[in-house]
Amino acid sequence: MKKNFPVTGHEILIDEDVRLVSRTDTRGIITFVNDAFVKASGFSREQLIGASHNMVRHPDVPPVVFENMWDTLKKGFPWRGVVKNRCKSGDHYWVDAHVVPVRKNGSAIGYMSARTKPTREAITQAETLYAQVARSGRMPHQSGGGWSRFLSVKNGVVLGIAFVTLMMIAGGVLGITGLSQSSSAMQRLYFNEMAPMQSIGRINFLMADNRAQVALALRNGPPSQPADVVVPIADHLAQLVRNKDEINALWTDYDKLARSPAERDLAQTYWAARQRYVEQGLMPARAALQQGDYRKGEALMRERVDPLYDAANQSAGDLLEFLADKASNNFRSVNERNELISIIAIAGISLGCLVMLLAGVYFFRGTVLPLQSAVTALERIAEGTLSGENDTSGSGEPGRVMTGVTVMQLHLKVMMDEIRHSSGSIREQCQRLNQTMMNVAQHSEEQHDRVYQTLDAATLACDGLSRLADDAQTMMQLAEGVDGDAQWAPLWDESEMLIEMAATATLEGVADAPLMQITTEPPLPEQSHAHAYAQGSNLAQMAQDLATAVRLEAFSMSDTVAQLNQVAMLIVENRAAVQEAWAASQQLEQTARELDSLVKYFD
């Protein structure tokens, strides 16, 4: 990077209310500078326009600072920093620089920088930052980078919709899965536990019924009951067969079910006890009843049927108790699963609500608050306040809005400065114009007076010449009427004297005096009549020549008077034009005052 030397170390202070403005194209070539920038830099406007902006860089500023600036600007964001610039003389000045992209039709066409006087604290911090950057070779971490650059209203809405959709899908899957598992568990509970319990219970009931049928058959035997109430033994015995067949069918269905080893052992024990009950007790008792041996049947009832039934019933009780415990355990398992599903659902809903709440808070802080700040900044600008500072570290649409507000505010500041400078220039030029017009007006008045004085004198001279011509014509007529009589000799001499005096008066500018009022000394008595006759003929010729010359002069003087009148009219017109120009100058001054009022409104 170019190093601008030499440097003197002498600081130039810029005024508080001065704003140094420059514009460059996208390559950093200067396209505009205001007068304040020209004055501060020490370069001429011709030297600055068309040159690279790095001609004012100070070698104390690390190159990475400007690299950071260009990187930020190329991303479309404004850049701000306290910068040390070098003057042409080698001196330096500190500025608080705001650099923003200048966009047209959606694309950056250049960059504009507006610089103001920084505080001494800001200069001290900048010097410290320069030292850190010079040692580390990189700029400190700035906000607006990393994943936060993806924070935007569009991304937030998309993520919110996706999150809610996933939550709904997860809730639906969880609910449907839970219902499906609960249904499966209930089916297993019924078919694997409740159905076997019903089968074993039915078998046990039928075994009890078989014992009861044997007991009833013994009770209804002929020795113990009257004939009219005796139930045929064959019916009891047939019921035993039906019960046996049903028991075998139930056991066959039960034996097909999937069972655990413990249940299978209990079932085998029960079925073995039942088989003993049938083979050793029930079948011999049935045979005794078929043979009519009731005494043997009663003995078998007491000695085998009842004890074997009790043993089988005990085994059935153990099996039923096992099945009941199994059903109870499965029920508790299903209930615990349902409770777990409920807990997971509640936890998922709570977690989703918490995530939505946190995302809402973060989204509110990252989008709504910056947008509110942008609205506040716009309202402040609408109220005429351009001095506020804006935070442009946001990302997404809020950051872009705040960036746009900042760029607009900076453009307005520059415009106000230009308007202020233009109004001052207008006032200055109006003052000069007013002074010039006052001088022109004074000169016009003087010229007007002098022209009219000259015009009056020329008019009087013209009138005098006309009268002189008339007098000369009269004298010529008198000279032509002389008959040589001696009595006219004194008159001829007097006429000659009058002609000479008239010519002299014409040359001296006193021709306005009446000719007949000029008095002369009477002729001497010794002039002879011969002399008078000798001069008579010349007098007439001289009078005619004088009259002709005087009339020519009078005509020329009339033309001069006409030209002087035209000059006088032009002077009057110029005076009217000066007055109109004065009125226009007053209007310009009023416009400048209105511009000053506008600028003060936005200060």
Coordinates of C-alpha atoms in Angstrom, one line a residue:
M1 CA 0.0 0.0 0.0
K2 CA 1.2 3.5 -0.8
K3 CA 3.0 5.3 1.9
N4 CA 2.6 9.1 1.9
F5 CA 5.7 10.9 3.1
P6 CA 7.0 13.1 4.5
V7 CA 5.1 13.8 7.7
T8 CA 5.6 16.6 10.1
G9 CA 3.7 15.4 13.2
H10 CA 1.9 18.7 13.4
E11 CA -1.9 18.4 13.9
I12 CA -4.3 20.6 12.1
L13 CA -7.6 21.1 14.0
I14 CA -10.8 21.3 12.0
D15 CA -13.8 23.3 13.2
E16 CA -16.7 21.7 15.1
D17 CA -19.3 22.7 12.5
V18 CA -17.3 21.7 9.4
R19 CA -18.1 18.6 7.4
L20 CA -15.5 17.3 5.0
V21 CA -17.2 15.5 2.2
S22 CA -15.8 13.5 -0.7
R23 CA -17.1 11.0 -3.2
T24 CA -15.3 8.2 -5.1
D25 CA -16.2 5.6 -7.7
T26 CA -16.1 1.9 -6.9
R27 CA -12.3 1.9 -7.5
G28 CA -11.6 4.7 -5.0
I29 CA -11.0 7.5 -7.5
I30 CA -12.2 10.8 -6.2
T31 CA -15.1 12.3 -8.2
F32 CA -16.2 15.1 -5.8
V33 CA -14.8 17.1 -2.9
N34 CA -16.3 20.0 -1.1
D35 CA -14.5 23.2 -0.2
A36 CA -13.9 22.1 3.4
F37 CA -12.1 19.0 2.2
V38 CA -10.0 21.0 -0.2
K39 CA -9.0 23.4 2.6
A40 CA -8.2 20.7 5.1
S41 CA -6.2 18.5 2.7
G42 CA -4.1 21.3 1.3
F43 CA -4.4 20.0 -2.2
S44 CA -6.1 21.9 -4.9
R45 CA -9.4 20.7 -6.3
E46 CA -7.7 19.9 -9.6
Q47 CA -5.1 17.7 -7.8
L48 CA -7.8 15.8 -6.0
I49 CA -10.4 15.1 -8.7
G50 CA -9.5 12.1 -10.7
A51 CA -6.8 11.0 -8.2
S52 CA -6.9 8.0 -5.8
H53 CA -8.3 8.7 -2.4
N54 CA -5.3 7.1 -0.7
M55 CA -3.4 10.3 -1.5
V56 CA -4.6 11.6 1.9
R57 CA -3.8 8.5 3.9
H58 CA -1.5 8.9 6.8
P59 CA 1.3 6.3 7.1
D60 CA 0.4 5.8 10.8
V61 CA -2.9 4.2 9.9
P62 CA -2.4 0.4 9.5
P63 CA -3.5 -0.9 6.1
V64 CA -5.8 -3.5 7.7
V65 CA -8.0 -0.6 8.8
F66 CA -8.7 0.3 5.2
E67 CA -9.0 -3.3 4.2
N68 CA -11.7 -3.7 6.8
M69 CA -13.4 -0.6 5.5
W70 CA -13.4 -1.8 1.9
D71 CA -14.6 -5.2 2.9
T72 CA -17.5 -3.7 4.8
L73 CA -18.4 -1.3 2.0
K74 CA -18.4 -4.0 -0.6
K75 CA -20.8 -6.0 1.5
G76 CA -23.2 -3.1 1.3
F77 CA -22.8 -1.9 4.9
P78 CA -21.7 1.6 6.1
W79 CA -18.4 1.9 7.8
R80 CA -17.4 4.3 10.6
G81 CA -14.1 5.0 12.2
V82 CA -11.7 7.7 13.5
V83 CA -9.1 8.2 10.9
K84 CA -5.8 10.1 10.7
N85 CA -5.4 11.9 7.4
R86 CA -2.3 13.5 5.9
C87 CA -2.2 17.1 4.5
K88 CA -0.2 18.0 1.4
S89 CA 2.3 19.8 3.7
G90 CA 2.9 16.7 5.8
D91 CA 0.7 17.8 8.7
H92 CA -2.3 15.7 9.8
Y93 CA -5.8 16.0 11.0
W94 CA -8.2 13.6 12.7
V95 CA -11.7 13.0 11.5
D96 CA -14.7 10.9 12.5
A97 CA -15.4 9.3 9.2
H98 CA -18.8 8.0 8.0
V99 CA -18.5 6.1 4.7
V100 CA -21.5 4.8 3.0
P101 CA -22.2 3.2 -0.4
V102 CA -23.9 5.3 -3.0
R103 CA -26.4 3.1 -4.8
K104 CA -28.3 3.6 -8.1
N105 CA -30.8 1.1 -9.5
G106 CA -29.9 -1.4 -6.8
S107 CA -26.2 -1.4 -7.4
A108 CA -23.3 0.5 -5.8
I109 CA -21.9 3.2 -8.1
G110 CA -19.5 4.7 -5.6
Y111 CA -18.9 5.7 -2.0
M112 CA -19.4 8.9 -0.1
S113 CA -17.5 9.9 3.1
A114 CA -18.5 12.6 5.5
R115 CA -16.0 13.5 8.2
T116 CA -16.5 15.6 11.3
K117 CA -14.3 16.6 14.2
P118 CA -13.8 13.7 16.7
T119 CA -13.5 14.0 20.4
R120 CA -10.1 13.7 22.1
E121 CA -11.3 10.5 23.8
A122 CA -12.1 9.0 20.4
I123 CA -8.7 10.0 19.1
T124 CA -7.0 8.4 22.0
Q125 CA -9.1 5.2 21.5
A126 CA -8.2 5.2 17.8
E127 CA -4.5 5.5 18.5
T128 CA -4.7 2.6 20.9
L129 CA -6.6 0.6 18.3
Y130 CA -4.0 1.4 15.7
A131 CA -1.3 0.1 18.0
Q132 CA -3.2 -3.1 18.6
V133 CA -3.8 -3.6 14.9
A134 CA -0.2 -2.9 14.0
R135 CA 0.9 -5.7 16.5
S136 CA -1.8 -8.3 15.6
G137 CA -2.2 -7.5 11.9
R138 CA -6.0 -7.9 12.1
M139 CA -9.0 -5.9 13.3
P140 CA -10.8 -6.8 16.5
H141 CA -13.9 -8.9 16.3
Q142 CA -16.9 -6.9 15.3
S143 CA -20.6 -7.6 15.7
G144 CA -22.7 -8.7 12.8
G145 CA -20.6 -11.7 11.8
G146 CA -20.8 -15.4 12.3
W147 CA -24.2 -17.1 12.4
S148 CA -26.0 -13.9 13.3
R149 CA -25.8 -12.8 9.7
F150 CA -28.5 -15.3 9.0
L151 CA -30.8 -13.7 11.4
S152 CA -33.5 -12.1 9.3
V153 CA -37.3 -11.8 9.2
K154 CA -37.4 -14.1 6.2
N155 CA -35.3 -16.8 7.9
G156 CA -37.1 -16.3 11.2
V157 CA -40.5 -16.9 9.6
V158 CA -39.2 -19.9 7.6
L159 CA -37.6 -21.4 10.7
G160 CA -40.7 -20.7 12.8
I161 CA -43.0 -22.3 10.3
A162 CA -40.6 -25.3 10.0
F163 CA -40.3 -25.6 13.8
V164 CA -44.1 -25.5 14.3
T165 CA -44.6 -28.0 11.5
L166 CA -42.0 -30.4 13.0
M167 CA -43.6 -29.9 16.4
M168 CA -47.0 -30.8 15.0
I169 CA -45.5 -33.8 13.2
A170 CA -43.6 -35.0 16.3
G171 CA -46.8 -34.5 18.4
G172 CA -48.8 -36.4 15.8
V173 CA -46.3 -39.2 15.5
L174 CA -46.0 -39.4 19.3
G175 CA -49.7 -39.5 19.8
I176 CA -50.4 -42.0 17.0
T177 CA -47.5 -44.2 18.2
G178 CA -48.7 -44.0 21.7
L179 CA -52.3 -44.9 20.8
S180 CA -51.0 -47.7 18.6
Q181 CA -48.8 -49.1 21.4
S182 CA -51.6 -48.7 23.8
S183 CA -54.0 -50.6 21.5
S184 CA -51.4 -53.3 21.0
A185 CA -50.8 -53.5 24.7
M186 CA -54.6 -53.8 25.3
Q187 CA -54.8 -56.5 22.7
R188 CA -51.9 -58.4 24.2
L189 CA -53.4 -57.9 27.6
Y190 CA -56.7 -59.4 26.4
F191 CA -55.4 -62.2 24.2
N192 CA -52.3 -63.2 26.1
E193 CA -53.6 -62.7 29.7
M194 CA -57.3 -62.2 29.8
A195 CA -58.3 -64.9 27.3
P196 CA -56.1 -67.6 29.0
M197 CA -57.5 -66.6 32.3
Q198 CA -61.0 -67.0 30.9
S199 CA -60.1 -70.4 29.4
I200 CA -58.5 -71.7 32.6
G201 CA -61.4 -70.3 34.6
R202 CA -63.9 -71.9 32.3
I203 CA -62.0 -75.2 32.5
N204 CA -62.0 -75.0 36.3
F205 CA -65.7 -74.2 36.3
L206 CA -66.4 -77.2 34.1
M207 CA -64.3 -79.4 36.4
A208 CA -66.3 -78.2 39.3
D209 CA -69.5 -78.9 37.3
N210 CA -68.3 -82.4 36.6
R211 CA -67.8 -83.0 40.3
A212 CA -71.3 -81.6 40.9
Q213 CA -72.8 -83.8 38.2
V214 CA -71.3 -86.8 40.0
A215 CA -72.6 -85.6 43.3
L216 CA -76.1 -85.0 41.9
A217 CA -76.1 -88.4 40.2
L218 CA -75.3 -90.0 43.6
R219 CA -77.9 -87.9 45.3
N220 CA -80.6 -88.6 42.7
G221 CA -80.1 -92.3 42.9
P222 CA -83.3 -94.5 43.6
P223 CA -82.6 -95.2 47.3
S224 CA -82.4 -91.6 48.3
Q225 CA -85.1 -89.8 46.2
P226 CA -88.8 -90.4 45.4
A227 CA -89.4 -91.6 41.9
D228 CA -91.2 -88.5 40.8
V229 CA -88.2 -86.2 41.4
V230 CA -85.5 -88.4 40.2
V231 CA -83.4 -87.0 37.4
P232 CA -82.1 -89.7 35.1
I233 CA -78.5 -90.6 35.8
A234 CA -77.8 -90.7 32.1
D235 CA -78.3 -87.0 31.9
H236 CA -75.7 -86.4 34.5
L237 CA -73.3 -88.7 32.8
A238 CA -73.9 -87.1 29.4
Q239 CA -73.2 -83.7 30.9
L240 CA -69.8 -85.1 32.1
V241 CA -69.0 -86.1 28.5
R242 CA -70.0 -82.7 27.1
N243 CA -67.9 -80.9 29.8
K244 CA -65.0 -83.1 29.0
D245 CA -65.1 -82.3 25.3
E246 CA -65.4 -78.6 26.0
I247 CA -62.5 -78.7 28.4
N248 CA -60.3 -80.4 25.8
A249 CA -61.2 -77.8 23.2
L250 CA -60.5 -75.0 25.6
W251 CA -57.2 -76.5 26.5
T252 CA -56.2 -77.1 22.9
D253 CA -56.8 -73.3 22.2
Y254 CA -54.9 -72.3 25.3
D255 CA -52.1 -74.6 24.5
K256 CA -51.6 -72.8 21.2
L257 CA -50.9 -69.5 22.8
A258 CA -47.3 -68.2 23.3
R259 CA -46.4 -68.8 26.9
S260 CA -43.4 -68.2 29.1
P261 CA -41.5 -71.1 30.6
A262 CA -42.9 -70.4 34.1
E263 CA -46.5 -70.3 32.8
R264 CA -45.9 -73.4 30.7
D265 CA -44.6 -75.3 33.9
L266 CA -47.7 -74.2 35.9
A267 CA -50.0 -75.1 33.0
Q268 CA -48.4 -78.6 32.7
T269 CA -48.7 -79.1 36.5
Y270 CA -52.3 -78.0 36.3
W271 CA -53.1 -80.2 33.4
A272 CA -51.4 -83.2 35.0
A273 CA -53.5 -82.6 38.1
R274 CA -56.6 -82.4 36.0
Q275 CA -55.7 -85.5 34.1
R276 CA -55.3 -87.4 37.5
Y277 CA -58.6 -85.9 38.6
V278 CA -60.3 -87.2 35.4
E279 CA -58.6 -90.6 35.2
Q280 CA -58.4 -91.6 38.8
G281 CA -61.5 -89.9 40.2
L282 CA -64.1 -88.8 37.7
M283 CA -63.9 -91.7 35.2
P284 CA -64.1 -94.5 37.9
A285 CA -67.0 -92.7 39.6
R286 CA -68.8 -92.4 36.3
A287 CA -68.3 -96.1 35.6
A288 CA -69.7 -96.9 39.1
L289 CA -72.7 -94.8 38.4
Q290 CA -73.3 -96.5 35.1
Q291 CA -73.1 -99.9 36.8
G292 CA -75.6 -98.6 39.5
D293 CA -73.0 -99.2 42.3
Y294 CA -73.9 -96.1 44.3
R295 CA -72.0 -97.2 47.3
K296 CA -68.8 -97.5 45.4
G297 CA -69.5 -94.1 43.7
E298 CA -69.9 -92.4 47.0
A299 CA -66.7 -93.9 48.2
L300 CA -64.9 -92.8 45.1
M301 CA -66.4 -89.3 45.6
R302 CA -65.0 -89.1 49.0
E303 CA -61.7 -90.8 48.5
R304 CA -60.6 -89.6 45.0
V305 CA -62.9 -87.1 43.2
D306 CA -62.9 -84.5 46.0
P307 CA -59.1 -84.7 46.8
L308 CA -58.1 -84.8 43.2
Y309 CA -60.4 -81.9 42.4
D310 CA -59.0 -79.9 45.3
A311 CA -55.4 -80.6 44.0
A312 CA -56.3 -79.6 40.4
N313 CA -58.2 -76.6 41.7
Q314 CA -55.1 -75.6 43.7
S315 CA -53.0 -75.9 40.5
A316 CA -55.6 -73.9 38.6
G317 CA -55.5 -71.3 41.3
D318 CA -51.7 -71.1 41.0
L319 CA -52.0 -70.8 37.2
L320 CA -54.7 -68.1 37.5
E321 CA -52.7 -66.2 40.1
F322 CA -49.7 -66.3 37.8
L323 CA -51.9 -65.1 34.9
A324 CA -53.4 -62.4 37.0
D325 CA -49.9 -61.2 38.1
K326 CA -48.8 -61.3 34.5
A327 CA -51.8 -59.3 33.4
S328 CA -51.3 -56.9 36.3
N329 CA -47.7 -56.5 35.4
N330 CA -48.5 -55.9 31.7
F331 CA -51.2 -53.5 32.7
R332 CA -48.7 -51.6 34.9
S333 CA -46.2 -51.7 32.0
V334 CA -48.8 -50.3 29.6
N335 CA -49.8 -47.7 32.1
E336 CA -46.2 -46.7 32.7
R337 CA -45.6 -46.5 29.0
N338 CA -48.7 -44.3 28.6
E339 CA -47.4 -42.2 31.5
L340 CA -44.0 -42.0 29.9
I341 CA -45.6 -41.0 26.6
S342 CA -47.6 -38.4 28.4
I343 CA -44.5 -37.1 30.2
I344 CA -42.6 -37.1 26.9
A345 CA -45.5 -35.2 25.2
I346 CA -45.7 -32.7 28.1
A347 CA -41.9 -32.3 28.1
G348 CA -41.9 -31.9 24.3
I349 CA -44.7 -29.4 24.4
S350 CA -43.0 -27.5 27.3
L351 CA -39.6 -27.7 25.5
G352 CA -41.3 -26.5 22.3
C353 CA -43.0 -23.7 24.1
L354 CA -39.7 -22.8 25.8
V355 CA -37.8 -22.9 22.5
M356 CA -40.6 -20.8 20.8
L357 CA -40.4 -18.3 23.8
L358 CA -36.6 -18.0 23.6
A359 CA -36.7 -17.8 19.8
G360 CA -39.4 -15.2 20.1
V361 CA -37.5 -13.2 22.6
Y362 CA -34.3 -13.4 20.5
F363 CA -36.2 -12.7 17.3
F364 CA -37.9 -9.8 19.0
R365 CA -34.5 -8.4 20.1
G366 CA -32.9 -9.1 16.8
T367 CA -35.6 -7.9 14.5
V368 CA -38.4 -5.9 16.2
L369 CA -36.1 -3.8 18.4
P370 CA -33.9 -2.8 15.5
L371 CA -37.0 -2.0 13.4
Q372 CA -38.3 0.1 16.3
S373 CA -34.9 1.9 16.4
A374 CA -35.2 2.5 12.6
V375 CA -38.7 3.9 13.1
T376 CA -37.4 6.1 15.9
A377 CA -34.5 7.3 13.7
L378 CA -36.9 8.0 10.8
E379 CA -39.2 9.9 13.2
R380 CA -36.2 11.9 14.5
I381 CA -35.2 12.7 10.9
A382 CA -38.8 13.7 10.1
E383 CA -38.7 16.1 13.1
G384 CA -35.6 17.7 11.6
T385 CA -32.9 16.1 13.8
L386 CA -29.9 14.7 11.9
S387 CA -27.4 14.6 14.7
G388 CA -28.4 11.2 16.2
E389 CA -26.2 8.1 15.9
N390 CA -27.6 4.8 14.6
D391 CA -26.5 1.3 15.4
T392 CA -25.8 -0.5 12.1
S393 CA -24.5 -3.7 13.6
G394 CA -27.8 -5.6 13.0
S395 CA -28.2 -8.3 10.4
G396 CA -30.9 -9.3 8.0
E397 CA -33.8 -7.0 7.0
P398 CA -33.5 -4.9 10.3
G399 CA -29.8 -4.3 9.7
R400 CA -30.5 -3.3 6.1
V401 CA -33.3 -1.0 7.2
M402 CA -31.0 0.7 9.7
T403 CA -28.2 0.8 7.1
G404 CA -30.6 2.5 4.7
V405 CA -31.7 5.0 7.4
T406 CA -28.0 5.7 8.2
V407 CA -27.1 6.3 4.6
M408 CA -30.2 8.5 4.1
Q409 CA -29.3 10.5 7.2
L410 CA -25.7 11.0 6.0
H411 CA -26.9 12.1 2.6
L412 CA -29.2 14.6 4.2
K413 CA -26.4 15.9 6.4
V414 CA -24.2 16.4 3.3
M415 CA -27.1 18.0 1.5
M416 CA -27.7 20.3 4.4
D417 CA -24.0 21.3 4.4
E418 CA -24.1 21.9 0.7
I419 CA -27.3 24.0 1.0
R420 CA -25.7 25.9 3.9
H421 CA -22.6 26.6 1.8
S422 CA -24.7 27.5 -1.3
S423 CA -26.9 29.9 0.8
G424 CA -23.8 31.5 2.1
S425 CA -22.4 31.8 -1.4
I426 CA -25.7 33.3 -2.6
R427 CA -25.7 35.9 0.2
E428 CA -22.1 36.8 -0.6
Q429 CA -22.7 37.1 -4.3
C430 CA -25.9 39.1 -3.6
Q431 CA -23.9 41.5 -1.4
R432 CA -21.4 41.9 -4.2
L433 CA -24.1 42.3 -6.8
N434 CA -25.9 44.9 -4.6
Q435 CA -22.7 46.8 -4.2
T436 CA -22.1 46.7 -7.9
M437 CA -25.6 47.8 -8.7
M438 CA -25.4 50.6 -6.2
N439 CA -22.3 51.8 -7.9
V440 CA -24.0 51.4 -11.3
A441 CA -27.0 53.3 -10.0
Q442 CA -24.9 56.1 -8.7
H443 CA -23.0 56.3 -12.0
S444 CA -26.2 56.2 -13.9
E445 CA -27.6 59.1 -11.9
E446 CA -24.5 61.1 -12.5
Q447 CA -24.5 60.3 -16.1
H448 CA -28.1 61.1 -16.4
D449 CA -27.6 64.5 -14.8
R450 CA -24.6 65.3 -17.0
V451 CA -26.4 64.2 -20.1
Y452 CA -29.3 66.4 -19.4
Q453 CA -27.1 69.3 -18.5
T454 CA -25.3 68.8 -21.8
L455 CA -28.7 68.3 -23.6
D456 CA -29.9 71.6 -22.2
A457 CA -26.7 73.5 -23.2
A458 CA -26.9 71.9 -26.7
T459 CA -30.6 72.8 -27.0
L460 CA -29.8 76.4 -26.0
A461 CA -26.9 76.5 -28.5
C462 CA -29.1 75.1 -31.2
D463 CA -31.7 77.8 -30.5
G464 CA -29.0 80.5 -30.5
L465 CA -27.7 79.3 -33.9
S466 CA -31.1 79.4 -35.4
R467 CA -31.7 83.0 -34.2
L468 CA -28.2 83.9 -35.5
A469 CA -29.0 82.4 -38.9
D470 CA -32.2 84.5 -39.0
D471 CA -30.3 87.6 -38.1
A472 CA -27.7 86.9 -40.7
Q473 CA -30.4 86.5 -43.3
T474 CA -31.9 89.8 -42.2
M475 CA -28.5 91.5 -42.6
M476 CA -28.0 90.0 -46.0
Q477 CA -31.3 91.4 -47.1
L478 CA -30.3 94.8 -45.7
A479 CA -27.0 94.6 -47.6
E480 CA -28.7 93.7 -50.8
G481 CA -31.1 96.7 -50.5
V482 CA -28.3 99.4 -50.3
D483 CA -28.5 102.0 -53.1
G484 CA -25.2 103.7 -52.5
D485 CA -26.7 106.5 -50.6
A486 CA -24.2 108.0 -48.2
Q487 CA -26.6 107.9 -45.4
W488 CA -26.3 104.1 -45.3
A489 CA -22.6 104.1 -44.9
P490 CA -22.7 104.0 -41.1
L491 CA -25.1 101.1 -41.2
W492 CA -22.8 99.1 -43.5
D493 CA -19.9 99.6 -41.2
E494 CA -22.1 98.5 -38.3
S495 CA -23.4 95.4 -40.1
E496 CA -19.9 94.3 -40.9
M497 CA -19.0 94.6 -37.2
L498 CA -22.1 92.7 -36.2
I499 CA -21.3 89.8 -38.6
E500 CA -17.8 89.5 -37.2
M501 CA -19.1 89.6 -33.6
A502 CA -21.8 87.0 -34.5
A503 CA -19.2 84.7 -35.9
T504 CA -17.0 85.1 -32.8
A505 CA -20.0 84.5 -30.6
T506 CA -20.8 81.3 -32.4
L507 CA -17.3 80.0 -32.0
E508 CA -17.3 80.9 -28.3
G509 CA -20.7 79.2 -27.6
V510 CA -22.6 82.4 -26.8
A511 CA -24.7 82.4 -29.9
D512 CA -27.8 82.2 -27.7
A513 CA -27.6 86.0 -27.1
P514 CA -30.0 88.0 -29.4
L515 CA -28.1 89.6 -32.2
M516 CA -29.9 92.8 -32.1
Q517 CA -29.0 93.3 -28.5
I518 CA -25.3 93.5 -29.2
T519 CA -24.2 97.1 -29.0
T520 CA -21.1 98.7 -30.5
E521 CA -19.4 102.0 -30.5
P522 CA -20.8 104.4 -33.1
P523 CA -18.6 104.8 -36.3
L524 CA -16.0 107.4 -36.3
P525 CA -17.1 110.6 -38.2
E526 CA -14.0 110.6 -40.2
Q527 CA -14.9 107.3 -42.1
S528 CA -15.6 108.2 -45.6
H529 CA -18.6 107.3 -47.7
A530 CA -16.2 105.8 -50.2
H531 CA -15.1 103.1 -47.8
A532 CA -18.8 102.2 -47.0
Y533 CA -19.6 101.8 -50.7
A534 CA -16.5 99.6 -51.1
Q535 CA -17.6 97.2 -48.3
G536 CA -21.3 97.0 -49.3
S537 CA -20.9 94.3 -51.9
N538 CA -18.7 92.1 -49.6
L539 CA -21.1 92.4 -46.7
A540 CA -24.0 90.7 -48.5
Q541 CA -21.8 87.8 -49.5
M542 CA -20.5 87.4 -46.0
A543 CA -24.0 87.5 -44.5
Q544 CA -25.1 84.8 -46.9
D545 CA -22.1 82.6 -46.1
L546 CA -22.7 83.1 -42.4
A547 CA -26.3 82.2 -42.6
T548 CA -25.5 79.0 -44.6
A549 CA -22.8 77.9 -42.1
V550 CA -25.0 78.8 -39.1
R551 CA -27.9 76.7 -40.4
L552 CA -25.6 73.7 -41.1
E553 CA -24.3 74.0 -37.5
A554 CA -27.8 74.3 -36.2
F555 CA -28.8 71.1 -38.1
S556 CA -25.8 69.2 -36.8
M557 CA -26.6 70.4 -33.3
S558 CA -30.2 69.2 -33.7
D559 CA -28.9 65.7 -34.6
T560 CA -26.6 65.8 -31.5
V561 CA -29.6 66.8 -29.3
A562 CA -31.6 63.8 -30.7
Q563 CA -28.7 61.4 -30.0
L564 CA -28.4 62.9 -26.5
N565 CA -32.1 62.3 -25.9
Q566 CA -31.7 58.6 -26.9
V567 CA -28.7 58.3 -24.6
A568 CA -30.8 59.8 -21.8
M569 CA -33.6 57.3 -22.5
L570 CA -31.1 54.4 -22.4
I571 CA -29.8 55.7 -19.1
V572 CA -33.4 55.7 -17.8
E573 CA -33.9 52.2 -19.1
N574 CA -30.6 51.0 -17.5
R575 CA -31.7 52.6 -14.2
A576 CA -35.0 50.6 -14.4
A577 CA -33.0 47.4 -15.2
V578 CA -30.8 48.1 -12.2
Q579 CA -33.9 48.4 -10.0
E580 CA -35.3 45.1 -11.4
A581 CA -31.9 43.4 -10.7
W582 CA -31.9 44.9 -7.2
A583 CA -35.4 43.4 -6.6
A584 CA -34.1 40.0 -8.0
S585 CA -31.1 40.2 -5.7
Q586 CA -33.5 40.9 -2.7
Q587 CA -35.5 37.8 -3.7
L588 CA -32.3 35.8 -3.9
E589 CA -31.3 37.0 -0.4
Q590 CA -34.8 36.0 0.8
T591 CA -34.3 32.5 -0.8
A592 CA -30.9 32.2 1.0
R593 CA -32.6 33.1 4.3
E594 CA -35.3 30.5 3.6
L595 CA -32.5 27.9 2.9
D596 CA -30.8 28.9 6.2
S597 CA -34.1 28.3 8.0
L598 CA -34.4 24.9 6.3
V599 CA -30.9 24.0 7.3
K600 CA -31.5 25.2 10.9
Y601 CA -34.6 23.0 11.0
F602 CA -32.5 20.0 10.3
D603 CA -29.6 20.9 12.6

